[in-house]
XYZ file of C-alpha atoms in Angstrom:
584
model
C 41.891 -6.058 -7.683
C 40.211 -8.843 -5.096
C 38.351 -11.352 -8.045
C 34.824 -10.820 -5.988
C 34.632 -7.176 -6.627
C 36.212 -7.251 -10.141
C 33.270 -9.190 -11.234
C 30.204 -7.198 -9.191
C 32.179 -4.494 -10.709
C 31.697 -5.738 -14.337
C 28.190 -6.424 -13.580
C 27.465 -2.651 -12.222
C 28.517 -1.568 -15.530
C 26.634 -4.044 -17.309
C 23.379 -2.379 -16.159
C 24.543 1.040 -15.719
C 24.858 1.213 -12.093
C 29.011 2.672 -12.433
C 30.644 4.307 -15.508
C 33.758 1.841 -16.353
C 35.912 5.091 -16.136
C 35.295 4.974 -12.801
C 38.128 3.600 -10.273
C 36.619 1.168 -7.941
C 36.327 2.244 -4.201
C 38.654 0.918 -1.643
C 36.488 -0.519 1.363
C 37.456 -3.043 4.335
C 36.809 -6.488 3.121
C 34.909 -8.552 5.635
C 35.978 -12.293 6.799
C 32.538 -13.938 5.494
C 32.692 -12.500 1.818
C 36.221 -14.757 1.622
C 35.958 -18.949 1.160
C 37.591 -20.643 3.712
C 38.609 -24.177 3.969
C 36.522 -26.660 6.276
C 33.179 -24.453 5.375
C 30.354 -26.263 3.458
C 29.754 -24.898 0.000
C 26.243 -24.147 -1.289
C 25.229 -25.282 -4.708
C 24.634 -22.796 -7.301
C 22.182 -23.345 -10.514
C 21.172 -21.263 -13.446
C 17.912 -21.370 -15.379
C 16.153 -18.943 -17.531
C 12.557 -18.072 -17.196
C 10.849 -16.914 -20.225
C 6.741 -17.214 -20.311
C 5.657 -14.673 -17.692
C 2.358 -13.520 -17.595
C 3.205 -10.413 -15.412
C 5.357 -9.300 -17.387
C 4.549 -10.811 -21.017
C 7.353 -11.368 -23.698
C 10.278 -11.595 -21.080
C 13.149 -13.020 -20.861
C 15.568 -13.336 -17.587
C 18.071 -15.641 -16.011
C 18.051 -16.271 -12.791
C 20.474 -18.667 -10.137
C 19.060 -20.445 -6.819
C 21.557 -21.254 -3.959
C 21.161 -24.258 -1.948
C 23.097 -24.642 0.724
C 24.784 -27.161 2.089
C 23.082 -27.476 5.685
C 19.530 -27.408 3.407
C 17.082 -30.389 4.183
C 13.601 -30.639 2.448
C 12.322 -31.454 5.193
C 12.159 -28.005 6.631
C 11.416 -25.309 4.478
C 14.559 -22.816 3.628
C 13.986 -19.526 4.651
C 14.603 -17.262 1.363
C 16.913 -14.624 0.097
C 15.635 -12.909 -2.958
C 18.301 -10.286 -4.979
C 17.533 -8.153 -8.297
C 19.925 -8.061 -10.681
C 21.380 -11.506 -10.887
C 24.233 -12.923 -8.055
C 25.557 -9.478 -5.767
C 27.585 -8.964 -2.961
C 29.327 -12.390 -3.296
C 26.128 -13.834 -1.529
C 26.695 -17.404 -1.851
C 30.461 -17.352 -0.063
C 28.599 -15.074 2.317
C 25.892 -17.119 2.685
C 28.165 -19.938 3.390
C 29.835 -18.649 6.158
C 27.474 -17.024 7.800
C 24.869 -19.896 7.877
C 28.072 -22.366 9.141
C 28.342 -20.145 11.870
C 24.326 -19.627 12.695
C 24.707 -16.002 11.945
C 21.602 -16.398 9.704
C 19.368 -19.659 9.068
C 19.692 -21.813 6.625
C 18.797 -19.897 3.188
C 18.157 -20.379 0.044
C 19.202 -17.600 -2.351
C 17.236 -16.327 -5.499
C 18.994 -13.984 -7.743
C 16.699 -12.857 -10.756
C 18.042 -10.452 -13.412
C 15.728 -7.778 -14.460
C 13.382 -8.678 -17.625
C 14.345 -8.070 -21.581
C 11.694 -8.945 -24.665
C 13.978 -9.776 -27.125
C 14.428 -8.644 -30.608
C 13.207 -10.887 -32.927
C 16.436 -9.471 -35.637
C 19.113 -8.669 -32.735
C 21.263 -7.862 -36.103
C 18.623 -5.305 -36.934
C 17.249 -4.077 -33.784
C 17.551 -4.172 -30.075
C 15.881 -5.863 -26.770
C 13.580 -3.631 -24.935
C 15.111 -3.475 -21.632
C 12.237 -3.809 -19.002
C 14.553 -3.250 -16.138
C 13.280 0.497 -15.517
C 9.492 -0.647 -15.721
C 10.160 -3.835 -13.516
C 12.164 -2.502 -10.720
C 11.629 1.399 -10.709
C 7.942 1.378 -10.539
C 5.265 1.580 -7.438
C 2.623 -1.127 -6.937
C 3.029 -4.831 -6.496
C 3.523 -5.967 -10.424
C 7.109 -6.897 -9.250
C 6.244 -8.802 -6.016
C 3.446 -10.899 -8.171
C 6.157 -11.317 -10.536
C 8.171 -12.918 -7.913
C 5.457 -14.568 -5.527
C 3.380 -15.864 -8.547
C 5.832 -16.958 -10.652
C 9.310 -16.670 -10.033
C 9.484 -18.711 -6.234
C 7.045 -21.062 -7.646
C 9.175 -22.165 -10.642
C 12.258 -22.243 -7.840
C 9.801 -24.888 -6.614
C 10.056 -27.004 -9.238
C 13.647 -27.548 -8.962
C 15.957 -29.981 -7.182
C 19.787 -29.968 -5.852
C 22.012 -31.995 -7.827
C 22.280 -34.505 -5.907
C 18.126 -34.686 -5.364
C 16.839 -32.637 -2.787
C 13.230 -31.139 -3.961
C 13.337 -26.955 -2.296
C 10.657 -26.006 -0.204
C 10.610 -22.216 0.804
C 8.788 -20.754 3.970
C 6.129 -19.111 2.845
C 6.279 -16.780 5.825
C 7.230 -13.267 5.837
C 9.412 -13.511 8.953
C 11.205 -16.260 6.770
C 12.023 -14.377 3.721
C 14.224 -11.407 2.926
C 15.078 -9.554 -0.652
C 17.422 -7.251 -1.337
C 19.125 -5.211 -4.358
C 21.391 -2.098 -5.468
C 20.024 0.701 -7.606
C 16.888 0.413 -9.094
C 16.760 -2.858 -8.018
C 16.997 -1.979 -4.554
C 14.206 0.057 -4.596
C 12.332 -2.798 -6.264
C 13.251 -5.281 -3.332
C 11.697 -1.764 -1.015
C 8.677 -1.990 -2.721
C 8.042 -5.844 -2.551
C 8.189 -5.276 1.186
C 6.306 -2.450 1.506
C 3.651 -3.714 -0.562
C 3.619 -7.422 0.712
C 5.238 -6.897 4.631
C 3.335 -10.792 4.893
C 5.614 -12.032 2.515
C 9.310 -9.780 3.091
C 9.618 -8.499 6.057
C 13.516 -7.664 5.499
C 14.831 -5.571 3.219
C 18.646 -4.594 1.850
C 18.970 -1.747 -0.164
C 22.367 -0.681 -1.358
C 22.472 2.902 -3.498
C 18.773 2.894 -3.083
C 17.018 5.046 -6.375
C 14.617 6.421 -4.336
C 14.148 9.225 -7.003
C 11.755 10.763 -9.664
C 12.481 8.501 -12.204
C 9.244 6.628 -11.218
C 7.532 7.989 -8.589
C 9.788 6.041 -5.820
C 10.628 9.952 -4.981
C 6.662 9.924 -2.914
C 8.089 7.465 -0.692
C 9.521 9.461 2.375
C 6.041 11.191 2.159
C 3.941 7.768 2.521
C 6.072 6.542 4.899
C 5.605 9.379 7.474
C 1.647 8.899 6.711
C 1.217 4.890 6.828
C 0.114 2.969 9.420
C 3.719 1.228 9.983
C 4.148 -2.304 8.924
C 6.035 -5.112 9.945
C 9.590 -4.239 7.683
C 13.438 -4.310 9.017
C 15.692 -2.409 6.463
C 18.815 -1.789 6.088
C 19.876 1.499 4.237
C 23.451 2.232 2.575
C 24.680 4.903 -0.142
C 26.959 7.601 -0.816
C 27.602 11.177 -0.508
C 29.124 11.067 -4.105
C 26.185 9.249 -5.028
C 24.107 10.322 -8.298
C 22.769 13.756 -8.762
C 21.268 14.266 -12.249
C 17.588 14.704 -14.089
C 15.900 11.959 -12.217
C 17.358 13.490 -8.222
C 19.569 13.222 -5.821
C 20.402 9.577 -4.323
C 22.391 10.932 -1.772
C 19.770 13.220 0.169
C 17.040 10.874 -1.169
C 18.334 7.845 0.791
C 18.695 10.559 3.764
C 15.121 11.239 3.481
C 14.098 7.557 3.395
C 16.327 6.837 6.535
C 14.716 10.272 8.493
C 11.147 9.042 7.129
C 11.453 5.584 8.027
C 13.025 6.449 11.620
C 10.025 9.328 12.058
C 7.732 6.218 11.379
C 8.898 3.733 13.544
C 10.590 1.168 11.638
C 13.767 -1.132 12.411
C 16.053 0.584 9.852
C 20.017 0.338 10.268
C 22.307 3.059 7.606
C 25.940 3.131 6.435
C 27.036 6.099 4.915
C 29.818 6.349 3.131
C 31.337 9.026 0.783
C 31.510 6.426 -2.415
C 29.304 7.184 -5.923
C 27.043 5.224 -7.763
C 28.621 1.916 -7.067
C 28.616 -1.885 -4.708
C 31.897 -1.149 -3.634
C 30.892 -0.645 -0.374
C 28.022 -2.753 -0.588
C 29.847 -5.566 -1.122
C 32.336 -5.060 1.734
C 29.440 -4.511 4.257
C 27.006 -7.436 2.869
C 27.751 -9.740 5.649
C 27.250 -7.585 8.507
C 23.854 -6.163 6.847
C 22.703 -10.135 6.908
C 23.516 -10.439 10.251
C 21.241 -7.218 11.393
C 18.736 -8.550 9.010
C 18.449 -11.970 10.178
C 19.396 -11.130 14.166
C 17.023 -12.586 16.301
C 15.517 -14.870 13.941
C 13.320 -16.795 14.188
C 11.658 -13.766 16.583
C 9.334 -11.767 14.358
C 10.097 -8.610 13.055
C 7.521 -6.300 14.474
C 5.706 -3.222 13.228
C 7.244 -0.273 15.198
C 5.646 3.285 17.060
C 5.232 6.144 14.591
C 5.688 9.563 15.359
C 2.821 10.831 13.601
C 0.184 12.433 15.737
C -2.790 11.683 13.909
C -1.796 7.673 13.893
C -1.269 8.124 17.445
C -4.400 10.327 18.301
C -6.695 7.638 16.871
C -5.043 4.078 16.934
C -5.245 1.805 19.934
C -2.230 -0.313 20.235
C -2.758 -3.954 19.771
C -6.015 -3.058 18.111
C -6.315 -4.120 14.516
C -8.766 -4.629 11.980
C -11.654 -7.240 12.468
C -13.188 -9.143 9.682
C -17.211 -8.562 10.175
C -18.268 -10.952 7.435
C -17.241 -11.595 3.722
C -18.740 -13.718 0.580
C -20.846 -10.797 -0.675
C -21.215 -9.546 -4.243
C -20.020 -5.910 -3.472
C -20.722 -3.857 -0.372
C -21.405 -0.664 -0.138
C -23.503 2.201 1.474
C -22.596 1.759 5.369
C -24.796 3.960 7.609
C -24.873 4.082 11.754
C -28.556 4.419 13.621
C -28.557 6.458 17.025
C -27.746 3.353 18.978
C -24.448 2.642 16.949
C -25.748 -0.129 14.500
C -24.080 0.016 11.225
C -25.848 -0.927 8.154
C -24.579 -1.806 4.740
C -25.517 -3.221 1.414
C -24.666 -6.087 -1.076
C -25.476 -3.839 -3.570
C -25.897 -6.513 -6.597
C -27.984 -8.219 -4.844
C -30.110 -6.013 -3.695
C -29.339 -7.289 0.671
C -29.594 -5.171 3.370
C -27.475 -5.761 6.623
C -27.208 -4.512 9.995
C -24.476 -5.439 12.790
C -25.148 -4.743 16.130
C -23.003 -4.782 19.584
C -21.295 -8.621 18.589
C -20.364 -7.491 15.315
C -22.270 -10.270 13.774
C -24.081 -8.956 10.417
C -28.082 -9.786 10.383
C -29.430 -9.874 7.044
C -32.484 -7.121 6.766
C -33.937 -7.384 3.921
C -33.990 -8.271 0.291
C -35.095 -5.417 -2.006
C -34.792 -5.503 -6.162
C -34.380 -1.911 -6.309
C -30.735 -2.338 -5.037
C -29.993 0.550 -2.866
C -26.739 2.200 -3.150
C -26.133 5.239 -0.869
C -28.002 4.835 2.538
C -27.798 7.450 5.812
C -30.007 7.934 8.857
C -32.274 11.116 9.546
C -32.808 12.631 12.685
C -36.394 11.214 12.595
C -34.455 7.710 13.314
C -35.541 6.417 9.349
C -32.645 5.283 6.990
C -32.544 7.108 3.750
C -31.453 5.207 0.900
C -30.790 5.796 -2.919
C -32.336 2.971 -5.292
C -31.329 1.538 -8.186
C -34.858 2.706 -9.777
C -34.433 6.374 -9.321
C -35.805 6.774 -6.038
C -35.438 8.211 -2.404
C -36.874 5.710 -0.180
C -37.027 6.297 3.981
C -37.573 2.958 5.595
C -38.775 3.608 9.478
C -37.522 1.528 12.381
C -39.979 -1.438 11.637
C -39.254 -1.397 8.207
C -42.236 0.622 6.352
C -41.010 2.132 3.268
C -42.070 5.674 2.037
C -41.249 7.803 -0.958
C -39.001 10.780 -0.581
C -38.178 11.669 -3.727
C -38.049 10.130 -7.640
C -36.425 10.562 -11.053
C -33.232 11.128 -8.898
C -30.455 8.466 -10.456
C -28.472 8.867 -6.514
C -25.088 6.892 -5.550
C -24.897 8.784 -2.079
C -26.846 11.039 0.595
C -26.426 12.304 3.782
C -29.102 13.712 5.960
C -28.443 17.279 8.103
C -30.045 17.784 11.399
C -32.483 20.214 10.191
C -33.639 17.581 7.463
C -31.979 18.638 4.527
C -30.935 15.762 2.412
C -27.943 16.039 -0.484
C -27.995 13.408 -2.804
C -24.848 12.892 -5.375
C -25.590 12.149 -8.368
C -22.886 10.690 -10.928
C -23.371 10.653 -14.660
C -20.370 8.468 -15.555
C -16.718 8.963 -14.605
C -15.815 11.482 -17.013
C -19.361 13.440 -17.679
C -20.177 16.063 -14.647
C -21.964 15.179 -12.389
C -24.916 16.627 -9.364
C -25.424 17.579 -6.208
C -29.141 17.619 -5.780
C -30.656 19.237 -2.625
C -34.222 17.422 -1.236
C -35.980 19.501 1.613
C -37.970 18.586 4.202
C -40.980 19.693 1.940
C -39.761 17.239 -0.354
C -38.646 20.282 -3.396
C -35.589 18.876 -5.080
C -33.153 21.674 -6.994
C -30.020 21.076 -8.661
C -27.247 22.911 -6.203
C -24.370 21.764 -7.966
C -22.904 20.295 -10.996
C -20.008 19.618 -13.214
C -17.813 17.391 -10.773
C -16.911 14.224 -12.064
C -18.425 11.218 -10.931
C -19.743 12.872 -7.381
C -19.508 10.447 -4.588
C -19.012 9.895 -1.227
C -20.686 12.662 0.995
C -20.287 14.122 4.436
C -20.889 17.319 6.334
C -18.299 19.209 8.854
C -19.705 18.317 12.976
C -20.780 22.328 12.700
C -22.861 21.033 9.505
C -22.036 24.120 8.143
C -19.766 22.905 5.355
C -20.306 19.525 2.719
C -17.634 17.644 1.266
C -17.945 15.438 -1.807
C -15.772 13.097 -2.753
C -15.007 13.191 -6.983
C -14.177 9.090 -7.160
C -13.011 10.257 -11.326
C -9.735 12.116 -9.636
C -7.752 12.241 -6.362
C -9.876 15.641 -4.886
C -12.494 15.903 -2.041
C -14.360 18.993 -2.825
C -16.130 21.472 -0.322
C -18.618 23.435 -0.284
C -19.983 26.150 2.354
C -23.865 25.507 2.981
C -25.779 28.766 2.823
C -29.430 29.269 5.065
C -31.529 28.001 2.516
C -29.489 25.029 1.599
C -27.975 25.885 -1.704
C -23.990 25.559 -1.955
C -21.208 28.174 -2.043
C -17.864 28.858 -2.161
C -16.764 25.354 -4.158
C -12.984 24.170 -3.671
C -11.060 21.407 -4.582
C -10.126 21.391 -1.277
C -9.121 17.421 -0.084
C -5.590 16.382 -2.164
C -5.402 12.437 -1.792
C -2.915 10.295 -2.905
C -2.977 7.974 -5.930
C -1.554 4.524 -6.515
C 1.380 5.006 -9.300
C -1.276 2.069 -11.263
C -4.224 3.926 -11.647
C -5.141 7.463 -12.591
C -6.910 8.395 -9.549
C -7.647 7.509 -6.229
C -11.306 6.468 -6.416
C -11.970 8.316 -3.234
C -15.494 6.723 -2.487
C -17.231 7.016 1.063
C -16.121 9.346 3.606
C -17.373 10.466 7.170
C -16.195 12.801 9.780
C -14.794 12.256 13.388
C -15.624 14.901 16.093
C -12.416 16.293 15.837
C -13.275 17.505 12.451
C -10.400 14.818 10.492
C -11.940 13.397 7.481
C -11.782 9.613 6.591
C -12.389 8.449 2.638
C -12.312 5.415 1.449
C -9.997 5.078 -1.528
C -7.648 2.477 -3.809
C -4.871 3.443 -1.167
C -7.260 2.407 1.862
C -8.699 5.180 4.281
C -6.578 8.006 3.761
C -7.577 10.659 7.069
C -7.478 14.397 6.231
C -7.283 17.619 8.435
C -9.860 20.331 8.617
C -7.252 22.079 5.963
C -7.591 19.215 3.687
C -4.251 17.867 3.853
C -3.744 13.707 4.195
C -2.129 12.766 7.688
C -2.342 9.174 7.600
C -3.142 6.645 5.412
C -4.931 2.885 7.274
C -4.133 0.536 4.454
C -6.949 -2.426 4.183
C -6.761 -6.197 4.944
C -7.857 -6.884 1.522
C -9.897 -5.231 -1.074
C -10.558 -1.493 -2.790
C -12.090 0.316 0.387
C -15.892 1.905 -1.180
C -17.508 3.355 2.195
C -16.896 4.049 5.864
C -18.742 4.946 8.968
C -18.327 4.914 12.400
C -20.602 2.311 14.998
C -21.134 0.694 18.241
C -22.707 2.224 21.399
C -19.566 5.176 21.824
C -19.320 5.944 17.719
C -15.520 4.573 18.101
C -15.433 1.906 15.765
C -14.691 2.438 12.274
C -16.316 0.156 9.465
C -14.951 -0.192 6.351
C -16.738 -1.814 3.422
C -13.888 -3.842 0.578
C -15.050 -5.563 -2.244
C -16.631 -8.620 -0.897
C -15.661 -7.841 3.003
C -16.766 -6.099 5.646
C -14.688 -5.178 8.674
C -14.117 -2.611 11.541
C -11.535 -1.222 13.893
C -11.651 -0.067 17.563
C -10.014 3.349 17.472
C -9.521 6.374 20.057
C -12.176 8.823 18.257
C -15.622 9.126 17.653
C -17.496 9.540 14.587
C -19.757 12.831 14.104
C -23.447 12.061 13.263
C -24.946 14.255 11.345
C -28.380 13.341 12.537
C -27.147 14.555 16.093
C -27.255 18.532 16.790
C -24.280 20.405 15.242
C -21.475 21.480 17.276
C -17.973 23.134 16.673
C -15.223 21.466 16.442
C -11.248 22.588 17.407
C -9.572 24.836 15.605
C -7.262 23.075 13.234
C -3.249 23.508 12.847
C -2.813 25.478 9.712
């Protein structure tokens, strides 16, 4: 048996990835995973890394390759594999970077965590390789970005030579088989600014997790800047957790239905790197072609992506270095107004974008919407409905209402939610014209975000305590019927719901909520079609501005920004009108 796969062989079995019945597979063995003479060799050294905060009470070993051709001078671009040294990567790496097939590159291999037993006589490790590398959410990329590349940092070559890694995206690549490949997957997808490669051998793209709601987001994402390269098996695993075979299928079909660079080798092989190991080389070659050329974000085939995005049109930071924002709401000119909710500020931004503080109030408003009399309509901190006219004169609309949210229907009605906690119910509290309040709902937790249909016939409400957008039909006298859980958003695999916060409509009837995951766009059927991730932040409200209603405004944490996109927002202070007829 060749020596290189002997020993990835011995290390697949080592963390379960092959049963040592198992013969190895029998694949061609490619000229760069053999040393040759004349060919600078890298330097390999081991360390151990043992006082993670991430991931407290770990231990792990991990090896950096330097290579030869590396001067500090220029910072390395990076290779980052799970699981310790794969694939033969340094004699790959060798000969590939001796004959410019990839840039120079330093290589970090990190094996998955273990908390030790403090009696190994008596007990065992907890094995954290599961929790690490199976698991959504960016705990794993911290883990590396935060503390892993920085300790690589703090070592030098034998022979001197401090490392210095690119800190760019386009620089840095991470890869991995198994588990850990979907672990390198989800480094990239959540951090595309700092891995914009990506190999994945025997990808476990399964239910062991959650890395089986993959193919799904993919199709529904905005698509990022990510180049991946697929491989597995026909003979692959197929037990409890899934199928890897048809799983890796359905990340390949997803990922190609989205857009993205993605390159697969199929082979009939099991659970093994037997064939990741003889096609290594020529997967760092697709990887790194081109380089240094950035990898680019590609076209997705989803309709609702391309019914609303403008290409080359991204988001805008409007202003940042609030406390929190909140409460956005757009006059009949297109002026958006939110709030710095702690502190009690008011802002508007007008046609350059450029926020203009209003006014300072210590009641705090929360929710705020317009009316079709032209006042804004907020919710206060002290339990009251205050309508502030054009010149700013305040009156009194309504009290003893404790309101997070309100929108305003043509004919005057205003709905107020009314939260009472994230796990009591909650109200839905109806204010007429006349200025009568009644109760015409209750029992959702921790009401919301609210928004009517562009007939204004129908109100959602957002319940931020679970991952549903409720409806309602709204009856001739203003009281609520026919109450669904209706909207089905998607929740981070960290939290235990989606927070689904602000939300307005577009003419076309789609609905956009603000939510942990970003803005996540529904149908008129209440399913999620796409999903506009944030800059930075937890998204908390949305509306639509400028002169043509085209530019969405989202509010995130301490940030403000907008986006230019090909739709227009539905005022419910304008007349109500009927929108298409959706897709069922």
């Amino acid at each position: 048996m060749n020596k290189g796969i002997f020993f990835l062989f011995a290390a697949l079995i080592q963390y379960g990835l092959v049963s040592a019945q198992a013969p190895p597979e029998q694949y061609p063995v490619d000229s760069a995973s053999v040393e040759h003479a004349g060919v600078p060799k890298g330097e390999i050294l081991k360390f151990t890394f043992d006082h993670s905060k991430i991931f407290p009470g770990t231990w792990r070993e991990y090896w950096i390759y330097i290579p030869a051709q590396y001067k500090p001078d220029q910072p390395a671009c990076v290779y980052v594999n799970q699981d310790g040294i794969q694939w033969k990567a340094p004699v790959v790496f060798d000969n590939l970077i001796n004959k410019k097939e990839m840039p120079v590159t330093i290589g970090v291999f990190v094996t998955p965590g273990r908390v030790r037993a403090s009696d190994p006589a008596a007990s065992l490790d907890r094995f954290d390789r599961s929790f690490e590398y199976d698991g959504l959410g960016d705990a794993y990329v911290r883990f590396i970005l935060d503390e892993i590349l920085p300790e690589v940092e703090t070592k030098r070559s034998a022979d001197g030579r401090p490392i210095h890694l690119s800190k760019n995206g386009n620089d840095r690549a991470i890869g991995g088989s198994s588990s850990g490949a979907i672990a390198a997957f989800t480094a990239a997808w959540e951090r595309p600014d700092a891995f914009s490669r990506v190999f994945s051998a025997i990808g476990t793209y399964v239910s062991l997790r959650g890395g089986d709601r993959y193919p799904g987001l993919i199709r529904k994402y905005e698509p990022k800047p990510l180049r991946i390269f697929l491989q597995d098996g026909s003979n692959d695993n197929n037990h409890y957790g899934g199928d890897w075979w048809k799983a890796n299928e359905m990340m390949e079909r997803a990922l190609t239905f989205a857009g993205y660079e993605v390159k697969h080798v199929w082979g009939e092989g099991g659970h093994s790197g037997a064939q990741g190991i003889s096609l290594f080389p020529d997967a760092m070659r697709w990887l790194w072609k081109d380089w240094p050329a950035p990898v680019a974000a590609g076209q997705s085939k989803n309709q609702v992506l391309n019914d609303i995005l403008i290409p080359g049109e991204g988001w805008e930071l409007v202003g940042q270095g609030y406390n929190f924002t909140e409460g956005t709401a757009t006059n009949a000119t297109g002026d958006v107004f939110f709030q710095d909710i702690p502190n009690g500020k008011t802002y508007r931004v007008g046609a350059d974008g450029k926020p203009i503080l209003l006014a300072i109030d210590s009641k705090k408003a929360s929710g705020t919407c317009f009316g079709p009399d032209g006042r804004r309509y907020t919710c206060t901190g002290s339990h009251e409905i205050l309508s502030y006219s054009p010149a700013g004169d305040v009156a009194l609309v309504a009290d003893s209402i404790a309101g997070n949210d309100l929108v305003m229907a043509h004919n005057g009605n205003l709905y107020v939610t009314s939260p009472n906690g994230s796990e009591k119910p909650g109200k839905i509290i109806l204010v007429t014209p006349k200025g009568e309040k009644r109760v015409v709902d209750e029992g959702i937790k921790f009401p919301n975000g609210a928004a009517f249909t562009p007939d204004q016939t129908q109100l959602y409400v957002t319940e931020s305590a679970s991952h549903w957008v409720w409806v309602y039909t709204i009856m001739p006298d203003g009281s609520l019927a026919n109450k669904q859980r209706f909207g089905w958003l998607h929740v981070p695999d960290t939290q235990e719901n989606a927070w689904p916060d602000g939300l307005k409509c577009d003419t076309a009837g789609r609905v956009y909520t603000t939510s942990r995951m970003g803005v996540q766009i529904l149908d008129q059927i209440g399913r999620v079609n796409a999903i506009l991730p944030v800059p930075s932040g937890q998204a908390s409200n949305v509306c639509f501005g400028g002169s043509a209603f085209n530019i969405l405004y989202v509010t995130c944490s301490d940030k403000v920004y907008r986006r230019k996109l090909k739709t227009r927002g539905a005022n419910p202070f304008e007349a109500p009108y009927k929108p298409v007829t959706p897709r069922l």
